[in-house]
Amino acid sequence: MVIVLNSSTTPEQIEKLKQELENYGCSVWPTYGQFQTILGIVGDTGKLDRDYLLSKTYVEKVLSVQEPYKKANRTFHPENTIINIGNQTIGGNQVAIIAGPCSVESREQIVNIAQEVKAAGAGFLRGGAFKPRTSPYSFQGMQQEGLELLKQARAASGLPIVTEIMSIKQLENHHEDIDIIQIGARNMQNFDLLKAAGQINKPILLKRGQSATVEELLMSAEYIMAGGNEKVILCERGIRTFETYTRNTLDLSAVLAIKRLSHLPVIVDPSHAAGLWWMVDSLSKAAVAVGADGLIIEVHQDPSNAKCDGQQSIKPERFTSLMKSLREIARIDNRVL
Amino acid sequence: MVIVLNSSTTPEQIEKLKQELENYGCSVWPTYGQFQTILGIVGDTGKLDRDYLLSKTYVEKVLSVQEPYKKANRTFHPENTIINIGNQTIGGNQVAIIAGPCSVESREQIVNIAQEVKAAGAGFLRGGAFKPRTSPYSFQGMQQEGLELLKQARAASGLPIVTEIMSIKQLENHHEDIDIIQIGARNMQNFDLLKAAGQINKPILLKRGQSATVEELLMSAEYIMAGGNEKVILCERGIRTFETYTRNTLDLSAVLAIKRLSHLPVIVDPSHAAGLWWMVDSLSKAAVAVGADGLIIEVHQDPSNAKCDGQQSIKPERFTSLMKSLREIARIDNRVL
Amino acid sequence: MVIVLNSSTTPEQIEKLKQELENYGCSVWPTYGQFQTILGIVGDTGKLDRDYLLSKTYVEKVLSVQEPYKKANRTFHPENTIINIGNQTIGGNQVAIIAGPCSVESREQIVNIAQEVKAAGAGFLRGGAFKPRTSPYSFQGMQQEGLELLKQARAASGLPIVTEIMSIKQLENHHEDIDIIQIGARNMQNFDLLKAAGQINKPILLKRGQSATVEELLMSAEYIMAGGNEKVILCERGIRTFETYTRNTLDLSAVLAIKRLSHLPVIVDPSHAAGLWWMVDSLSKAAVAVGADGLIIEVHQDPSNAKCDGQQSIKPERFTSLMKSLREIARIDNRVL
Amino acid sequence: MVIVLNSSTTPEQIEKLKQELENYGCSVWPTYGQFQTILGIVGDTGKLDRDYLLSKTYVEKVLSVQEPYKKANRTFHPENTIINIGNQTIGGNQVAIIAGPCSVESREQIVNIAQEVKAAGAGFLRGGAFKPRTSPYSFQGMQQEGLELLKQARAASGLPIVTEIMSIKQLENHHEDIDIIQIGARNMQNFDLLKAAGQINKPILLKRGQSATVEELLMSAEYIMAGGNEKVILCERGIRTFETYTRNTLDLSAVLAIKRLSHLPVIVDPSHAAGLWWMVDSLSKAAVAVGADGLIIEVHQDPSNAKCDGQQSIKPERFTSLMKSLREIARIDNRVL
């Protein structure tokens, strides 16, 4: 950590601050300039509170040189984390493909899609039972019944299931039924939910909030990991920018940033990022080319009659042909899919 | 609502869509151009699903002409909503001032600040008991004990208390003790929490998410109101932009937009928006000048030793002198403070 | 400046870098941590190139502690700059009001508006002769003829004129006729134009680019000042964000940031920021309350028939009544208007 | 175009507006709802001014259904534009690779890099002679001398040269020497420069401004094309967002949007987007996978001693190995590189 003091700081203030920092177990190395004094701080700076330091009137800036997350940090855990789910893995040499409809609508619908995406090579089935919707008047998902249908689709296809939970109560009631528990973008900083997710022993798919920095995403992962659950899969799903042609702006650089900063696997959701079905193919290919550990793609037999997000879903035939292209791209980096 | 169809749409597709829309109780008026057909739709367009329409391959665009919120909409409720809390009001001719520390730290601290801000003219006491923090390793608030101290400060000062709850469980356990329940920016789209807030009979202070549009904020208010609780106070607290000098960018135009679109009161939080104590005075003055119904300001006796957000808190003396300026500005618009 | 080196940096690399920095006249103070070495650099760090340092593989971060601008920097020029134009000033105790139409349309139009805004108390007349328009098919301004009409309006009203130039050629041909030369948001980083503006002896009104940080705005001012022209007036006119209700998001915190970092005067353009005439009054009041040195406001007799930006222009009567409110707000801070 | 009128609009106002619109050659189809009247307008809506319509007090919204650009619009020019430069093409089946240093530094440097990137398979040489720099105190390029060295590198390697011009004067003086003239992101809305570029007969590489929408980029292309020069190559180079880990956020969805909306070729600049050399490989692969028509990549023999942007340049060996991967990705879509 680096603390920049303004030119009017007295030697007494510097000495007092120095001792305070040393009491936290840090060592302090000052640099004296004409307009500023710079304090270099090393040691266990994790205990220092940036806000507290900034509130001193003679402190001009506090610059962090170390990341504020520990368990999610690649520095302290250099190898990639590989998460095992049934006979599948996420984070290793295999590119994980999660596919399925935005929301579960009927037994027939979800079982059929499960079988179709399995046949095309997907490793996991997605489907929403509890749906976060901007409007209280929109379809809110089939709730518990949807979850039961997902379980039937799992039984029929053999695919592990991925679904979102939106509250601690849903997490408590249903986590045993779900193979990968999704925490959505809107809940990325619902800290009570993150803490609860840290107490269970199931992989968590944590989506990036639409205005969250990479560092904030990793801090939210840290909340889960600090509770004891280290099976966290991160997901880039587009960020909010001024551009309105797409629903959000897919940030593929974030995949590279996350993989450098953290050992956790990171997947990409091209469907929600663009919000446009005809972009899904190309963005999926780009995501595999950039090195993402997997994809989560919306597939629906009849998008025009989907109960939600039809405009961003592709049909099973298109998904099947996309899988072929993705396999070829993965092969270039010696990965399988 | 306006639906734009592409040039290859067949007369049969148009007729089929027209009938479908009419079955929803809408009436459809087509405009035939060379490259596009435009359908003007009037009637109860609230039931139409934008996503569903967009998923049809021949639909090029769907343009909304009416706001998707009803209970929060000024069109259907032209007069300002005024919310009574004890002998105070929010939304009327009086500019409401909520002041107090970021977090409750001790009985002495919170009681003293309550008395100081009361003496300066504040109408409400704020103080955090449950704190949403980016890092799991930061101080998380005094929790239930903090809430008890807030109640003691209320008893000592007579000021109604405003504090944040972060989960449905906290809401259920504590809503009776709180005068205005805050739902923070990070939970603005925690829909299960919003629904729960719709079931209780207490004013809700709903903060704008840092990347939420004005329309999304009003949709979140609609979630609460749709449940039966119409006492919603909105709060502009800065949005996330590319500018990093301030923590967020205070968007005072949003106050004007909200007041035009909705009848709900809207207040401003200059402390969290800027994240810099020396900007709080000037931004508070600007917020009253622009017409906000109130302010929520962080005040602390000893910001350098505050347990959180010290860098954005002002001292009681400064708050007292700020109140004088605010009173003069309010008077220009014939308001009191 | 602070340079953070990664843990694998060798003592030889550190020594070599240290000498290199010392050759630039800087002194280097190292801090040795377990995972990083931090170099505190003081002295003439302005000559050091951040990009150059970052390109070394063992350099992890370069953190600036000093602002990269000199002539615009308040540190080296603590008093406010006051610019004299005719018998008017900008930057002192008087709030400067610049008013007039988006574009000059006819002699009658511009002379009448000049007289009306003068009568209401404006100190300067604005009016566009050369218009930057997003579309090549939109009205591009009356060009040189418009400038002639502006001069006639100046003669008739006695108000100094403010108008935009868009190219070096226009600057060279017309700068003697203009009292304050505006460089628009889109040209804020047109560096060749800034250099040319540095060569003339006329005040420059430099508008913030719609995605420019405060620091970048000050660096563009530095371009002009480095050439010898220190009469720079900065203008906040809204930044581009995700919110689409307003054309841009007015960033009043930027006024405070600029006034802290720089001695240059800063004014606000509420008309272009919001793009909505009914917001102009309230945003103007907020801008004066926050401490801006002036305003630039679009006024038109018949906004519905304006050749550009009619939707953001207010009528002379409204402007007159706004001036009264602004005067009262200015008085609270002991300023005149 | 769709115009939404508010509920208080009188039949006379509607009739008058209708006639006005018909005088512009448009036909008007009204839809009467309870709270709004919607006018569907077809015909030559290009002449209608959105701002003018919005300035009428009874007009609530103006919604565009047609793109405001004509010559750049794929609707009126369905086939891809292919631009021939020497024996190379951009926009066809061959993925165009432009490579070279940020700035020309010496004859030896530029000639060597030209030969190296040519050997690796690049089709064009880039190199800056006139450099737009945020700070007036940074290296501004070798100017005319740099251009001479570029010509020598062209002679030595046979590669056409791509370089930026920053002003009309530079364009006039040097366009004959340059094979592809770059207009940088900061000048994307320097309309006088765009008009000048429309008068010459050379391909223009137009970079997206860092806060420009796809539509604004296409409008700037339209400025050039409206002048008569239809050889425009667009370039996505990252947009400004709240994320600060990368310099800008590469927006690969924009490539897909542009290719759908326009027939013009679009290339990607991963070096400037990320600002981090170690991301260039992966982002280049993603850009080819997403379907970009080409790439512009910074290559330098000794990035640590580059005079600018060393931190985003890759070495020739790395470039050579990247080219191999890119070729394999291009092949999947039956393209060559």
PDB file of C-alpha atoms in Angstrom, chain C residues 113-300:
ATOM      1  CA  ILE C 113     -32.252  37.714 -28.647  1.00  0.00           C
ATOM      2  CA  ALA C 114     -29.102  39.694 -27.831  1.00  0.00           C
ATOM      3  CA  GLN C 115     -31.202  42.594 -26.649  1.00  0.00           C
ATOM      4  CA  GLU C 116     -33.552  40.389 -24.670  1.00  0.00           C
ATOM      5  CA  VAL C 117     -30.849  38.449 -22.825  1.00  0.00           C
ATOM      6  CA  LYS C 118     -28.959  41.651 -22.179  1.00  0.00           C
ATOM      7  CA  ALA C 119     -32.087  43.184 -20.664  1.00  0.00           C
ATOM      8  CA  ALA C 120     -32.441  40.124 -18.426  1.00  0.00           C
ATOM      9  CA  GLY C 121     -28.870  40.587 -17.207  1.00  0.00           C
ATOM     10  CA  ALA C 122     -26.755  38.262 -19.340  1.00  0.00           C
ATOM     11  CA  GLY C 123     -23.140  39.343 -19.754  1.00  0.00           C
ATOM     12  CA  PHE C 124     -22.325  37.548 -23.017  1.00  0.00           C
ATOM     13  CA  LEU C 125     -24.101  36.490 -26.211  1.00  0.00           C
ATOM     14  CA  ARG C 126     -23.710  32.980 -27.584  1.00  0.00           C
ATOM     15  CA  GLY C 127     -24.699  31.859 -31.074  1.00  0.00           C
ATOM     16  CA  GLY C 128     -23.383  29.207 -33.452  1.00  0.00           C
ATOM     17  CA  ALA C 129     -22.144  30.058 -36.914  1.00  0.00           C
ATOM     18  CA  PHE C 130     -20.174  26.859 -37.583  1.00  0.00           C
ATOM     19  CA  LYS C 131     -22.208  23.923 -36.232  1.00  0.00           C
ATOM     20  CA  PRO C 132     -20.866  20.437 -35.498  1.00  0.00           C
ATOM     21  CA  ARG C 133     -23.717  18.073 -36.390  1.00  0.00           C
ATOM     22  CA  THR C 134     -23.796  14.287 -36.095  1.00  0.00           C
ATOM     23  CA  SER C 135     -25.380  14.007 -39.531  1.00  0.00           C
ATOM     24  CA  PRO C 136     -23.878  15.432 -42.735  1.00  0.00           C
ATOM     25  CA  TYR C 137     -27.442  16.072 -43.865  1.00  0.00           C
ATOM     26  CA  SER C 138     -28.350  18.409 -40.955  1.00  0.00           C
ATOM     27  CA  PHE C 139     -28.109  22.207 -41.075  1.00  0.00           C
ATOM     28  CA  GLN C 140     -24.410  23.075 -40.663  1.00  0.00           C
ATOM     29  CA  GLY C 141     -24.803  26.693 -39.568  1.00  0.00           C
ATOM     30  CA  MET C 142     -24.738  29.947 -41.542  1.00  0.00           C
ATOM     31  CA  GLN C 143     -20.929  29.864 -41.492  1.00  0.00           C
ATOM     32  CA  GLN C 144     -19.167  33.177 -42.162  1.00  0.00           C
ATOM     33  CA  GLU C 145     -22.452  34.993 -42.728  1.00  0.00           C
ATOM     34  CA  GLY C 146     -23.576  33.884 -39.260  1.00  0.00           C
ATOM     35  CA  LEU C 147     -20.434  35.363 -37.797  1.00  0.00           C
ATOM     36  CA  GLU C 148     -21.151  38.706 -39.452  1.00  0.00           C
ATOM     37  CA  LEU C 149     -24.622  38.722 -37.941  1.00  0.00           C
ATOM     38  CA  LEU C 150     -23.159  37.953 -34.522  1.00  0.00           C
ATOM     39  CA  LYS C 151     -20.933  40.997 -34.855  1.00  0.00           C
ATOM     40  CA  GLN C 152     -23.961  43.101 -35.669  1.00  0.00           C
ATOM     41  CA  ALA C 153     -25.746  41.737 -32.603  1.00  0.00           C
ATOM     42  CA  ARG C 154     -22.674  42.636 -30.541  1.00  0.00           C
ATOM     43  CA  ALA C 155     -22.772  46.156 -31.909  1.00  0.00           C
ATOM     44  CA  ALA C 156     -26.472  46.462 -31.153  1.00  0.00           C
ATOM     45  CA  SER C 157     -26.347  45.027 -27.628  1.00  0.00           C
ATOM     46  CA  GLY C 158     -22.855  45.721 -26.407  1.00  0.00           C
ATOM     47  CA  LEU C 159     -22.479  42.065 -25.390  1.00  0.00           C
ATOM     48  CA  PRO C 160     -19.202  40.264 -26.123  1.00  0.00           C
ATOM     49  CA  ILE C 161     -19.793  37.230 -28.374  1.00  0.00           C
ATOM     50  CA  VAL C 162     -19.016  33.563 -27.787  1.00  0.00           C
ATOM     51  CA  THR C 163     -18.987  31.213 -30.749  1.00  0.00           C
ATOM     52  CA  GLU C 164     -17.500  27.861 -31.725  1.00  0.00           C
ATOM     53  CA  ILE C 165     -14.789  27.306 -34.265  1.00  0.00           C
ATOM     54  CA  MET C 166     -14.191  23.815 -35.578  1.00  0.00           C
ATOM     55  CA  SER C 167     -10.921  23.999 -37.488  1.00  0.00           C
ATOM     56  CA  ILE C 168      -7.546  25.699 -37.521  1.00  0.00           C
ATOM     57  CA  LYS C 169      -8.545  27.562 -40.647  1.00  0.00           C
ATOM     58  CA  GLN C 170     -11.655  29.027 -39.021  1.00  0.00           C
ATOM     59  CA  LEU C 171      -9.555  29.933 -36.007  1.00  0.00           C
ATOM     60  CA  GLU C 172      -6.993  31.727 -38.131  1.00  0.00           C
ATOM     61  CA  ASN C 173      -9.564  33.551 -40.234  1.00  0.00           C
ATOM     62  CA  HIS C 174     -11.971  34.586 -37.533  1.00  0.00           C
ATOM     63  CA  HIS C 175     -10.376  34.743 -34.105  1.00  0.00           C
ATOM     64  CA  GLU C 176     -10.071  38.505 -34.186  1.00  0.00           C
ATOM     65  CA  ASP C 177     -13.813  38.870 -34.575  1.00  0.00           C
ATOM     66  CA  ILE C 178     -14.740  36.656 -31.631  1.00  0.00           C
ATOM     67  CA  ASP C 179     -14.535  37.640 -27.964  1.00  0.00           C
ATOM     68  CA  ILE C 180     -14.514  34.117 -26.529  1.00  0.00           C
ATOM     69  CA  ILE C 181     -13.625  31.262 -28.854  1.00  0.00           C
ATOM     70  CA  GLN C 182     -15.374  28.007 -28.092  1.00  0.00           C
ATOM     71  CA  ILE C 183     -13.734  24.632 -28.709  1.00  0.00           C
ATOM     72  CA  GLY C 184     -16.504  22.071 -28.584  1.00  0.00           C
ATOM     73  CA  ALA C 185     -16.722  18.755 -26.750  1.00  0.00           C
ATOM     74  CA  ARG C 186     -16.000  16.746 -29.899  1.00  0.00           C
ATOM     75  CA  ASN C 187     -12.768  18.654 -30.470  1.00  0.00           C
ATOM     76  CA  MET C 188     -11.499  18.540 -26.884  1.00  0.00           C
ATOM     77  CA  GLN C 189      -8.704  16.228 -27.974  1.00  0.00           C
ATOM     78  CA  ASN C 190      -8.174  17.687 -31.441  1.00  0.00           C
ATOM     79  CA  PHE C 191      -4.616  18.436 -30.410  1.00  0.00           C
ATOM     80  CA  ASP C 192      -3.610  20.373 -33.512  1.00  0.00           C
ATOM     81  CA  LEU C 193      -6.522  22.730 -32.919  1.00  0.00           C
ATOM     82  CA  LEU C 194      -5.549  23.102 -29.248  1.00  0.00           C
ATOM     83  CA  LYS C 195      -1.988  23.953 -30.238  1.00  0.00           C
ATOM     84  CA  ALA C 196      -3.273  26.593 -32.644  1.00  0.00           C
ATOM     85  CA  ALA C 197      -5.487  28.018 -29.892  1.00  0.00           C
ATOM     86  CA  GLY C 198      -2.387  28.298 -27.740  1.00  0.00           C
ATOM     87  CA  GLN C 199      -0.882  30.716 -30.266  1.00  0.00           C
ATOM     88  CA  ILE C 200      -3.598  33.355 -30.160  1.00  0.00           C
ATOM     89  CA  ASN C 201      -4.434  35.975 -27.582  1.00  0.00           C
ATOM     90  CA  LYS C 202      -8.139  35.392 -26.990  1.00  0.00           C
ATOM     91  CA  PRO C 203     -10.004  33.585 -24.228  1.00  0.00           C
ATOM     92  CA  ILE C 204     -10.809  29.961 -25.096  1.00  0.00           C
ATOM     93  CA  LEU C 205     -13.953  28.273 -23.802  1.00  0.00           C
ATOM     94  CA  LEU C 206     -12.951  24.591 -23.732  1.00  0.00           C
ATOM     95  CA  LYS C 207     -15.815  22.131 -23.361  1.00  0.00           C
ATOM     96  CA  ARG C 208     -15.319  18.789 -21.702  1.00  0.00           C
ATOM     97  CA  GLY C 209     -15.500  15.856 -24.114  1.00  0.00           C
ATOM     98  CA  GLN C 210     -18.422  13.628 -23.402  1.00  0.00           C
ATOM     99  CA  SER C 211     -16.224  10.818 -22.192  1.00  0.00           C
ATOM    100  CA  ALA C 212     -13.293  12.868 -20.937  1.00  0.00           C
ATOM    101  CA  THR C 213     -12.128  12.619 -17.348  1.00  0.00           C
ATOM    102  CA  VAL C 214     -11.484  15.789 -15.396  1.00  0.00           C
ATOM    103  CA  GLU C 215      -7.778  15.069 -15.725  1.00  0.00           C
ATOM    104  CA  GLU C 216      -8.002  14.778 -19.500  1.00  0.00           C
ATOM    105  CA  LEU C 217      -9.886  18.055 -19.681  1.00  0.00           C
ATOM    106  CA  LEU C 218      -7.121  19.713 -17.698  1.00  0.00           C
ATOM    107  CA  MET C 219      -4.494  18.142 -19.959  1.00  0.00           C
ATOM    108  CA  SER C 220      -6.261  19.656 -22.966  1.00  0.00           C
ATOM    109  CA  ALA C 221      -6.248  23.035 -21.215  1.00  0.00           C
ATOM    110  CA  GLU C 222      -2.539  22.443 -20.655  1.00  0.00           C
ATOM    111  CA  TYR C 223      -2.030  22.074 -24.422  1.00  0.00           C
ATOM    112  CA  ILE C 224      -3.446  25.563 -24.932  1.00  0.00           C
ATOM    113  CA  MET C 225      -1.572  27.074 -21.989  1.00  0.00           C
ATOM    114  CA  ALA C 226       1.716  25.422 -22.936  1.00  0.00           C
ATOM    115  CA  GLY C 227       1.508  27.362 -26.199  1.00  0.00           C
ATOM    116  CA  GLY C 228       1.306  30.634 -24.298  1.00  0.00           C
ATOM    117  CA  ASN C 229      -2.422  31.355 -24.066  1.00  0.00           C
ATOM    118  CA  GLU C 230      -3.392  31.094 -20.417  1.00  0.00           C
ATOM    119  CA  LYS C 231      -6.932  32.441 -20.811  1.00  0.00           C
ATOM    120  CA  VAL C 232      -8.782  29.175 -20.669  1.00  0.00           C
ATOM    121  CA  ILE C 233     -12.354  28.805 -19.386  1.00  0.00           C
ATOM    122  CA  LEU C 234     -13.480  25.226 -18.799  1.00  0.00           C
ATOM    123  CA  CYS C 235     -17.032  24.022 -19.350  1.00  0.00           C
ATOM    124  CA  GLU C 236     -18.878  21.005 -17.924  1.00  0.00           C
ATOM    125  CA  ARG C 237     -21.615  20.022 -20.383  1.00  0.00           C
ATOM    126  CA  GLY C 238     -22.620  16.502 -19.402  1.00  0.00           C
ATOM    127  CA  ILE C 239     -20.903  13.186 -19.842  1.00  0.00           C
ATOM    128  CA  ARG C 240     -21.999  10.056 -21.598  1.00  0.00           C
ATOM    129  CA  THR C 241     -23.378   7.385 -19.306  1.00  0.00           C
ATOM    130  CA  PHE C 242     -25.791   4.457 -19.574  1.00  0.00           C
ATOM    131  CA  GLU C 243     -28.756   6.686 -18.659  1.00  0.00           C
ATOM    132  CA  THR C 244     -30.690   7.676 -21.776  1.00  0.00           C
ATOM    133  CA  TYR C 245     -33.466   9.810 -20.298  1.00  0.00           C
ATOM    134  CA  THR C 246     -31.270  12.872 -20.640  1.00  0.00           C
ATOM    135  CA  ARG C 247     -28.963  13.369 -23.620  1.00  0.00           C
ATOM    136  CA  ASN C 248     -25.960  13.379 -21.285  1.00  0.00           C
ATOM    137  CA  THR C 249     -25.521  13.273 -17.518  1.00  0.00           C
ATOM    138  CA  LEU C 250     -24.597  16.640 -16.016  1.00  0.00           C
ATOM    139  CA  ASP C 251     -21.650  16.056 -13.669  1.00  0.00           C
ATOM    140  CA  LEU C 252     -21.717  18.869 -11.125  1.00  0.00           C
ATOM    141  CA  SER C 253     -19.106  17.146  -8.965  1.00  0.00           C
ATOM    142  CA  ALA C 254     -16.697  17.859 -11.794  1.00  0.00           C
ATOM    143  CA  VAL C 255     -17.064  21.577 -11.089  1.00  0.00           C
ATOM    144  CA  LEU C 256     -15.845  20.968  -7.545  1.00  0.00           C
ATOM    145  CA  ALA C 257     -13.054  18.685  -8.690  1.00  0.00           C
ATOM    146  CA  ILE C 258     -11.827  21.186 -11.273  1.00  0.00           C
ATOM    147  CA  LYS C 259     -11.900  24.081  -8.838  1.00  0.00           C
ATOM    148  CA  ARG C 260      -9.811  22.062  -6.377  1.00  0.00           C
ATOM    149  CA  LEU C 261      -7.289  20.855  -8.941  1.00  0.00           C
ATOM    150  CA  SER C 262      -7.018  23.988 -11.046  1.00  0.00           C
ATOM    151  CA  HIS C 263      -7.163  27.763 -10.820  1.00  0.00           C
ATOM    152  CA  LEU C 264      -9.044  28.106 -14.102  1.00  0.00           C
ATOM    153  CA  PRO C 265     -12.679  29.253 -14.145  1.00  0.00           C
ATOM    154  CA  VAL C 266     -15.319  26.629 -14.883  1.00  0.00           C
ATOM    155  CA  ILE C 267     -18.827  27.181 -16.204  1.00  0.00           C
ATOM    156  CA  VAL C 268     -21.763  24.839 -16.814  1.00  0.00           C
ATOM    157  CA  ASP C 269     -23.923  24.204 -19.891  1.00  0.00           C
ATOM    158  CA  PRO C 270     -27.247  22.796 -18.660  1.00  0.00           C
ATOM    159  CA  SER C 271     -28.881  23.000 -22.109  1.00  0.00           C
ATOM    160  CA  HIS C 272     -26.598  20.543 -23.881  1.00  0.00           C
ATOM    161  CA  ALA C 273     -26.187  18.339 -20.816  1.00  0.00           C
ATOM    162  CA  ALA C 274     -29.862  17.530 -20.400  1.00  0.00           C
ATOM    163  CA  GLY C 275     -31.056  18.181 -23.944  1.00  0.00           C
ATOM    164  CA  LEU C 276     -34.470  18.996 -22.424  1.00  0.00           C
ATOM    165  CA  TRP C 277     -35.636  22.595 -22.081  1.00  0.00           C
ATOM    166  CA  TRP C 278     -37.762  21.955 -18.996  1.00  0.00           C
ATOM    167  CA  MET C 279     -34.698  20.850 -17.028  1.00  0.00           C
ATOM    168  CA  VAL C 280     -32.637  23.962 -17.816  1.00  0.00           C
ATOM    169  CA  ASP C 281     -34.020  26.142 -15.008  1.00  0.00           C
ATOM    170  CA  SER C 282     -33.456  23.671 -12.215  1.00  0.00           C
ATOM    171  CA  LEU C 283     -30.049  22.546 -13.439  1.00  0.00           C
ATOM    172  CA  SER C 284     -28.942  26.177 -13.765  1.00  0.00           C
ATOM    173  CA  LYS C 285     -29.909  26.815 -10.168  1.00  0.00           C
ATOM    174  CA  ALA C 286     -28.027  23.715  -9.063  1.00  0.00           C
ATOM    175  CA  ALA C 287     -24.952  24.804 -11.011  1.00  0.00           C
ATOM    176  CA  VAL C 288     -24.845  28.211  -9.332  1.00  0.00           C
ATOM    177  CA  ALA C 289     -25.496  26.599  -5.943  1.00  0.00           C
ATOM    178  CA  VAL C 290     -22.592  24.191  -6.458  1.00  0.00           C
ATOM    179  CA  GLY C 291     -20.265  27.110  -7.159  1.00  0.00           C
ATOM    180  CA  ALA C 292     -19.810  27.261 -10.921  1.00  0.00           C
ATOM    181  CA  ASP C 293     -18.263  30.480 -12.229  1.00  0.00           C
ATOM    182  CA  GLY C 294     -20.939  30.863 -14.851  1.00  0.00           C
ATOM    183  CA  LEU C 295     -23.513  29.338 -17.153  1.00  0.00           C
ATOM    184  CA  ILE C 296     -24.022  29.051 -20.870  1.00  0.00           C
ATOM    185  CA  ILE C 297     -27.731  28.753 -21.678  1.00  0.00           C
ATOM    186  CA  GLU C 298     -29.638  28.358 -24.914  1.00  0.00           C
ATOM    187  CA  VAL C 299     -32.381  30.962 -25.371  1.00  0.00           C
ATOM    188  CA  HIS C 300     -34.610  31.218 -28.439  1.00  0.00           C
TER     189      HIS C 300
END
